[in-house]
Amino acid sequence: MRTDFLLRNVQTTNQPGVIDIAIRDGLIVDMRHGIRCDAVEEDFDGRFAFAGFADSHVHLDKACILERCTICEGTLEEAVRETAKAKSRFTEEDVFERASSVVRQAIMHGTNRMRTFVEIDPRAGMRSFEAIKRVRERYAYAIDIQICAFAQEGLTQEPETEAMLDEALRTGADLVGGCPYTDPRPEEHVRRIFDLARKHDVDVDFHLDFSLNPAKTDLPAVIAATKANAYGGRVTIGHVTNLSALAPEDRSAVARQIAEAGIALVVLPATDLFLMGRGQTTNIPRGITPAHLLSADGVRTAVATNNVLNPFTPFGDASLGRMANLYANVMQLSRDDDIDQVFALVSSRAASIMGVDHQLRIGGPADIVILDADDPRHAVRSSAPAIAGWKAGRRTFVRPKPIIFDPA
């Protein structure tokens, strides 16, 4: 068999035991044990190979701005306020450099799919959008980036924002996003976002119900608009932390409505843990909606990064392996089946929400990441590092395994 190169002795979820993966012209041409060929070989000694992590919700434009902001209260309102002040001073080059640093970290952690929100309004102008388009192009060799033109600070009170979103969708944005809870007219906000989506035939992604009050919700408006516009399968919602405050039977009832409407849901553990429950001093709630339980009710779910080193999340390194471990820990998950599901929340299920069939298969793209783990369970439980990656058959990174110099 003619191949460009061969990955020897890896483990996958495709079949038990170690196998080899043969790559030719950027595609996987064979996957089995004992492939014979004359290609360049690399032996991974039973490490786990998969199609890579997919980050379905991240904010590259406002990452790494902690030194420009003041965090006193640690509330959502403060984070929105401080970020709004900071972004008015963003330059295109500044956004490009900060976003690039996060993308490089993500690549090194094994992420090769990403959906980033970009705030577009009179304060940010189109500067961040232009920068993120450059980032998308610059790192296309290693990662596929979707850009969501996003109205963080409302829409109905600022007509300029709607016109700017329209322009972004004409000039390179892949989808449109809204934030009803920051708008004085949330239902009208939802309607206008859907109007833009239909005009440009793009998907929709909302930040939604970011509180612990189940009675304060814009979810019914999004469900109704999804059905009215026949947009099932094309709408995603992020956060929805108030679902974590519902009794199990009530949460399941809402989850079935979400699933029936064809809406996907992305949970952001780091941000939700940091911002929620600020009004309580004892028995502080986690504030994280249980993606794995909503999945059991038929909702397509994922776990993602959200923010890195800003007032919404003053820590982070763009590692989805770490985020999966955090989610499993906070949700008190330990059973093998549950851990398998957590791994899927940051890989195949997240990619599916982004409209990508993301798996290792013969005839498919040679988008491959090797983790220093035996299998997905080991990867989640140990936050296993990524040690090598390829995109369309091209090597994108390598992380040499540490060596201990034991004098014995």
Coordinates of C-alpha atoms in Angstrom, one line a residue:
M1 CA 0.0 0.0 0.0
R2 CA 1.3 3.5 -0.9
T3 CA 1.1 5.8 2.1
D4 CA 2.7 9.1 3.1
F5 CA 3.2 8.1 6.7
L6 CA 2.0 5.6 9.3
L7 CA 1.1 6.0 12.9
R8 CA 2.0 2.8 14.7
N9 CA 0.5 1.3 17.8
V10 CA -2.3 3.7 18.8
Q11 CA -5.5 3.0 20.5
T12 CA -8.9 4.4 19.3
T13 CA -12.5 4.0 20.0
N14 CA -13.0 2.3 16.6
Q15 CA -11.8 -1.1 17.6
P16 CA -10.2 -2.8 20.6
G17 CA -6.4 -3.1 21.0
V18 CA -3.7 -1.2 19.3
I19 CA -3.9 -0.4 15.6
D20 CA -2.0 1.4 12.9
I21 CA -3.3 4.4 10.9
A22 CA -2.1 4.9 7.4
I23 CA -2.3 8.4 5.8
R24 CA -2.1 9.4 2.2
D25 CA -2.8 12.8 0.5
G26 CA -4.3 14.1 3.7
L27 CA -6.8 11.3 4.2
I28 CA -6.9 8.1 6.4
V29 CA -6.6 5.2 4.0
D30 CA -6.4 2.3 6.4
M31 CA -6.9 1.6 10.1
R32 CA -6.0 -1.8 11.5
H33 CA -3.3 -3.8 13.2
G34 CA -0.2 -4.8 11.3
I35 CA -0.3 -2.5 8.2
R36 CA 2.6 -3.2 5.9
C37 CA 4.1 -0.4 3.8
D38 CA 7.3 1.5 3.1
A39 CA 6.1 4.8 4.6
V40 CA 7.7 6.8 7.3
E41 CA 6.5 5.4 10.6
E42 CA 6.0 6.8 14.1
D43 CA 5.3 4.5 17.0
F44 CA 3.1 5.8 19.8
D45 CA 3.3 2.8 22.2
G46 CA -0.4 2.4 22.7
R47 CA -1.3 6.1 23.3
F48 CA -4.9 7.2 22.5
A49 CA -5.7 8.7 19.1
F50 CA -8.9 10.6 18.2
A51 CA -10.1 13.3 15.9
G52 CA -9.3 16.2 18.2
F53 CA -11.1 18.4 20.6
A54 CA -13.8 20.8 19.5
D55 CA -14.4 24.1 21.4
S56 CA -17.9 25.1 20.6
H57 CA -18.0 28.3 22.6
V58 CA -15.1 30.6 23.2
H59 CA -14.4 34.4 23.1
L60 CA -11.1 35.1 21.4
D61 CA -11.6 38.8 21.0
K62 CA -11.7 39.6 24.8
A63 CA -9.3 37.0 26.1
C64 CA -6.2 38.0 28.2
I65 CA -7.3 41.4 29.3
L66 CA -7.2 41.0 33.1
E67 CA -4.6 43.7 33.6
R68 CA -7.0 46.2 31.9
C69 CA -10.0 45.4 34.1
T70 CA -10.9 45.7 37.8
I71 CA -12.7 42.8 39.5
C72 CA -14.3 43.7 42.8
E73 CA -17.7 42.0 42.9
G74 CA -17.1 39.0 40.6
T75 CA -20.5 39.4 39.1
L76 CA -21.8 39.0 35.6
E77 CA -22.9 42.7 35.5
E78 CA -19.4 43.8 36.5
A79 CA -17.8 41.5 33.9
V80 CA -20.0 43.0 31.2
R81 CA -19.3 46.5 32.4
E82 CA -15.5 46.1 32.7
T83 CA -15.2 44.4 29.4
A84 CA -17.3 47.0 27.6
K85 CA -14.9 49.7 28.9
A86 CA -11.8 47.7 27.8
K87 CA -13.0 46.8 24.3
S88 CA -13.6 50.4 23.4
R89 CA -9.8 50.7 23.4
F90 CA -9.1 47.5 21.5
T91 CA -7.1 47.8 18.3
E92 CA -7.1 45.3 15.5
E93 CA -3.5 44.3 16.1
D94 CA -4.1 44.0 19.9
V95 CA -7.0 41.6 19.3
F96 CA -5.0 39.6 16.8
E97 CA -2.1 39.1 19.1
R98 CA -4.2 38.1 22.2
A99 CA -6.5 35.8 20.2
S100 CA -3.5 34.2 18.4
S101 CA -1.9 33.4 21.8
V102 CA -5.1 31.6 22.9
V103 CA -5.4 29.8 19.6
R104 CA -1.8 28.5 19.8
Q105 CA -2.5 27.2 23.3
A106 CA -5.7 25.5 22.1
I107 CA -3.8 23.8 19.2
M108 CA -1.1 22.6 21.6
H109 CA -3.9 21.1 23.8
G110 CA -5.3 19.2 20.9
T111 CA -8.2 21.4 19.7
N112 CA -8.7 21.6 16.0
R113 CA -12.2 22.9 15.8
M114 CA -13.5 26.1 17.4
R115 CA -16.4 28.5 17.4
T116 CA -15.6 32.0 18.6
F117 CA -17.9 34.8 19.4
V118 CA -16.8 38.3 18.3
E119 CA -18.5 41.3 19.9
I120 CA -19.7 43.8 17.2
D121 CA -21.2 47.1 18.4
P122 CA -20.3 50.8 18.4
R123 CA -17.7 50.4 21.1
A124 CA -15.8 47.5 19.5
G125 CA -16.5 48.6 15.9
M126 CA -15.4 46.1 13.3
R127 CA -11.8 46.0 14.7
S128 CA -12.2 42.8 16.6
F129 CA -14.0 41.1 13.7
E130 CA -11.3 42.1 11.3
A131 CA -8.6 40.7 13.7
I132 CA -10.4 37.4 14.2
K133 CA -10.8 36.9 10.5
R134 CA -7.0 37.3 10.2
V135 CA -6.6 34.7 13.1
R136 CA -8.9 32.3 11.3
E137 CA -6.8 32.6 8.1
R138 CA -3.4 32.5 9.9
Y139 CA -4.1 29.3 11.8
A140 CA -6.2 27.5 9.2
Y141 CA -3.4 24.9 8.7
A142 CA -4.1 23.6 12.3
I143 CA -7.6 24.6 13.3
D144 CA -11.0 25.3 11.7
I145 CA -12.5 28.5 13.3
Q146 CA -16.1 29.5 13.0
I147 CA -16.9 33.2 13.7
C148 CA -20.1 34.2 15.3
A149 CA -21.0 37.9 15.0
F150 CA -22.2 38.6 18.5
A151 CA -24.4 41.3 20.1
Q152 CA -23.1 41.1 23.7
E153 CA -24.7 44.3 25.0
G154 CA -28.1 44.3 23.5
L155 CA -29.6 45.2 20.2
T156 CA -32.9 47.1 20.3
Q157 CA -31.4 50.1 22.1
E158 CA -28.5 50.4 19.6
P159 CA -29.7 50.3 16.0
E160 CA -26.1 50.7 14.9
T161 CA -25.3 47.2 16.2
E162 CA -27.9 45.5 14.0
A163 CA -26.4 47.2 10.9
M164 CA -22.9 46.2 11.9
L165 CA -24.0 42.6 12.4
D166 CA -25.5 42.6 9.0
E167 CA -22.2 43.9 7.5
A168 CA -20.2 41.2 9.4
L169 CA -22.5 38.5 8.0
R170 CA -21.9 39.9 4.5
T171 CA -18.1 39.9 4.9
G172 CA -17.1 36.7 6.6
A173 CA -19.0 35.8 9.7
D174 CA -20.3 32.2 9.8
L175 CA -23.2 32.7 12.1
V176 CA -24.9 35.3 14.3
G177 CA -25.3 35.4 18.1
G178 CA -27.4 37.3 20.5
C179 CA -27.7 38.0 24.2
P180 CA -31.3 38.7 25.2
Y181 CA -30.6 39.2 28.9
T182 CA -28.7 42.4 28.3
D183 CA -31.4 43.9 26.1
P184 CA -34.3 45.9 27.4
R185 CA -36.6 44.1 24.9
P186 CA -35.3 40.5 25.0
E187 CA -38.1 39.0 22.8
E188 CA -37.6 41.7 20.1
H189 CA -33.8 41.0 20.4
V190 CA -34.5 37.3 19.7
R191 CA -36.7 38.2 16.7
R192 CA -34.1 40.5 15.1
I193 CA -31.3 37.9 15.5
F194 CA -33.5 35.3 13.7
D195 CA -34.3 37.9 11.0
L196 CA -30.5 38.4 10.4
A197 CA -30.0 34.6 10.4
R198 CA -32.6 34.0 7.8
K199 CA -31.5 36.9 5.7
H200 CA -28.0 35.4 5.4
D201 CA -29.0 31.7 5.8
V202 CA -26.7 31.1 8.8
D203 CA -27.1 29.4 12.2
V204 CA -27.8 31.1 15.5
D205 CA -26.1 30.9 18.9
F206 CA -27.5 32.7 21.9
H207 CA -26.1 33.4 25.4
L208 CA -29.1 32.7 27.5
D209 CA -30.6 32.7 31.0
F210 CA -27.3 33.4 32.8
S211 CA -28.7 33.4 36.4
L212 CA -30.0 31.1 39.0
N213 CA -33.6 32.3 38.8
P214 CA -35.7 29.8 36.8
A215 CA -38.6 32.3 36.7
K216 CA -36.4 34.8 34.7
T217 CA -36.1 33.2 31.4
D218 CA -35.9 34.0 27.7
L219 CA -35.8 30.3 26.7
P220 CA -39.5 30.2 25.7
A221 CA -39.0 33.1 23.3
V222 CA -36.0 31.2 21.7
I223 CA -38.0 28.0 21.5
A224 CA -40.9 29.7 19.9
A225 CA -38.7 31.6 17.4
T226 CA -36.9 28.4 16.5
K227 CA -40.1 26.7 15.6
A228 CA -41.6 29.7 13.9
N229 CA -38.6 30.0 11.6
A230 CA -38.2 26.3 11.1
Y231 CA -34.7 26.5 12.5
G232 CA -34.5 23.2 14.3
G233 CA -31.0 21.9 14.3
R234 CA -29.6 25.3 13.6
V235 CA -29.8 27.0 17.0
T236 CA -27.5 26.7 20.0
I237 CA -27.8 28.2 23.4
G238 CA -25.0 28.7 25.9
H239 CA -24.9 28.9 29.8
V240 CA -28.7 28.5 30.7
T241 CA -27.4 28.2 34.2
N242 CA -30.9 28.7 35.7
L243 CA -31.7 25.1 34.7
S244 CA -29.2 24.0 37.4
A245 CA -31.6 25.5 40.0
L246 CA -34.6 23.3 38.9
A247 CA -35.8 20.1 40.5
P248 CA -34.9 17.1 38.3
E249 CA -38.4 16.5 37.1
D250 CA -38.9 20.2 36.1
R251 CA -35.4 20.3 34.4
S252 CA -36.3 17.2 32.4
A253 CA -39.6 18.7 31.3
V254 CA -37.7 21.8 30.0
A255 CA -35.0 19.7 28.4
R256 CA -37.6 17.8 26.4
Q257 CA -38.9 21.1 25.1
I258 CA -35.4 22.1 24.1
A259 CA -34.8 18.8 22.4
E260 CA -38.2 18.8 20.6
A261 CA -37.4 22.3 19.2
G262 CA -34.0 21.0 17.9
I263 CA -31.9 23.4 20.0
A264 CA -28.4 22.4 21.2
L265 CA -27.0 23.6 24.6
V266 CA -23.4 24.3 25.5
V267 CA -22.3 24.4 29.2
L268 CA -19.3 26.6 30.3
P269 CA -18.1 25.2 33.6
A270 CA -15.3 27.7 34.4
T271 CA -17.2 30.8 33.8
D272 CA -20.4 29.5 35.4
L273 CA -18.6 28.4 38.5
F274 CA -16.9 31.8 38.9
L275 CA -19.9 34.0 38.3
M276 CA -22.9 32.2 39.7
G277 CA -24.0 32.1 43.4
R278 CA -22.3 35.4 44.3
G279 CA -25.3 36.4 46.4
Q280 CA -24.8 33.5 48.8
T281 CA -22.3 33.0 51.6
T282 CA -23.1 29.4 52.5
N283 CA -24.0 26.4 50.5
I284 CA -23.0 28.3 47.4
P285 CA -24.5 26.6 44.3
R286 CA -22.3 25.3 41.5
G287 CA -24.5 27.0 38.9
I288 CA -23.6 24.5 36.1
T289 CA -26.3 23.0 34.1
P290 CA -25.8 19.2 33.9
A291 CA -25.2 18.6 30.2
H292 CA -25.0 14.9 30.7
L293 CA -28.5 14.7 32.2
L294 CA -30.0 17.0 29.5
S295 CA -28.4 14.7 27.0
A296 CA -30.3 11.8 28.5
D297 CA -33.5 13.8 27.8
G298 CA -32.5 14.1 24.1
V299 CA -30.7 17.5 24.1
R300 CA -27.6 17.8 22.0
T301 CA -25.0 19.1 24.5
A302 CA -21.4 20.1 24.8
V303 CA -18.9 21.6 27.2
A304 CA -16.6 24.4 26.2
T305 CA -14.1 27.0 27.3
N306 CA -15.9 30.3 27.0
N307 CA -13.5 32.9 28.4
V308 CA -9.8 33.0 29.2
L309 CA -8.1 35.5 31.6
N310 CA -10.8 38.2 31.7
P311 CA -13.4 39.4 34.1
F312 CA -15.8 36.6 33.1
T313 CA -13.2 33.9 33.8
P314 CA -9.9 35.2 35.4
F315 CA -8.0 32.0 34.6
G316 CA -7.7 29.4 31.9
D317 CA -5.4 27.9 29.2
A318 CA -7.8 26.8 26.4
S319 CA -7.4 23.2 27.4
L320 CA -10.6 21.2 26.8
G321 CA -9.0 18.2 28.5
R322 CA -8.8 20.2 31.7
M323 CA -12.4 21.5 31.2
A324 CA -13.7 18.0 30.8
N325 CA -11.9 17.0 34.0
L326 CA -13.4 20.1 35.8
Y327 CA -16.9 19.3 34.6
A328 CA -16.6 15.6 35.7
N329 CA -15.3 16.6 39.1
V330 CA -17.9 19.3 39.8
M331 CA -20.7 17.0 38.6
Q332 CA -19.3 14.2 40.8
L333 CA -19.1 11.7 37.9
S334 CA -17.0 8.6 38.2
R335 CA -18.7 5.7 36.3
D336 CA -17.0 4.6 33.1
D337 CA -20.0 5.4 31.0
D338 CA -20.4 8.8 32.4
I339 CA -16.7 9.6 31.8
D340 CA -17.0 8.4 28.2
Q341 CA -19.9 10.8 27.8
V342 CA -17.8 13.7 29.3
F343 CA -15.1 13.1 26.7
A344 CA -17.7 13.2 23.9
L345 CA -18.9 16.6 25.3
V346 CA -15.6 18.2 24.3
S347 CA -15.0 16.2 21.1
S348 CA -17.6 14.4 18.9
R349 CA -20.7 16.0 20.4
A350 CA -19.3 19.5 20.4
A351 CA -18.2 19.0 16.7
S352 CA -21.7 17.8 15.8
I353 CA -23.2 21.0 17.3
M354 CA -20.8 22.9 15.0
G355 CA -22.1 20.9 12.0
V356 CA -19.0 18.8 11.7
D357 CA -18.8 15.0 11.4
H358 CA -15.7 14.6 13.5
Q359 CA -14.3 11.1 13.8
L360 CA -11.5 8.8 12.7
R361 CA -12.6 6.8 9.7
I362 CA -11.2 5.4 6.5
G363 CA -11.7 7.9 3.7
G364 CA -12.0 10.7 6.2
P365 CA -9.6 13.6 6.8
A366 CA -6.4 12.8 8.7
D367 CA -7.2 15.2 11.5
I368 CA -5.6 13.3 14.4
V369 CA -4.6 14.1 17.9
I370 CA -2.6 11.8 20.2
L371 CA -3.2 12.0 23.9
D372 CA -0.8 10.7 26.6
A373 CA -3.5 8.3 27.8
D374 CA -4.8 4.8 27.2
D375 CA -8.3 5.7 26.3
P376 CA -10.9 8.6 26.8
R377 CA -11.6 7.6 30.4
H378 CA -7.9 7.9 31.3
A379 CA -7.7 11.2 29.4
V380 CA -10.5 12.8 31.3
R381 CA -9.6 11.5 34.7
S382 CA -5.9 12.5 34.4
S383 CA -6.3 15.7 32.2
A384 CA -3.9 13.9 29.9
P385 CA -1.8 16.2 27.8
A386 CA -1.9 16.1 24.0
I387 CA 1.5 15.0 22.6
A388 CA 1.1 15.3 18.8
G389 CA -1.4 16.4 16.2
W390 CA -2.1 16.5 12.4
K391 CA -4.5 18.4 10.3
A392 CA -5.4 17.0 6.9
G393 CA -2.3 14.9 7.2
R394 CA 0.0 17.7 8.1
R395 CA 1.8 17.7 11.5
T396 CA 0.6 20.8 13.5
F397 CA 2.3 20.3 16.9
V398 CA 4.4 18.0 19.0
R399 CA 4.9 18.0 22.7
P400 CA 7.8 15.8 23.7
K401 CA 7.1 13.5 26.7
P402 CA 8.9 14.7 29.9
I403 CA 11.8 12.7 31.1
I404 CA 12.7 12.1 34.8
F405 CA 16.4 11.9 35.5
D406 CA 16.4 9.4 38.3
P407 CA 19.9 9.0 39.8
A408 CA 19.0 5.4 40.8

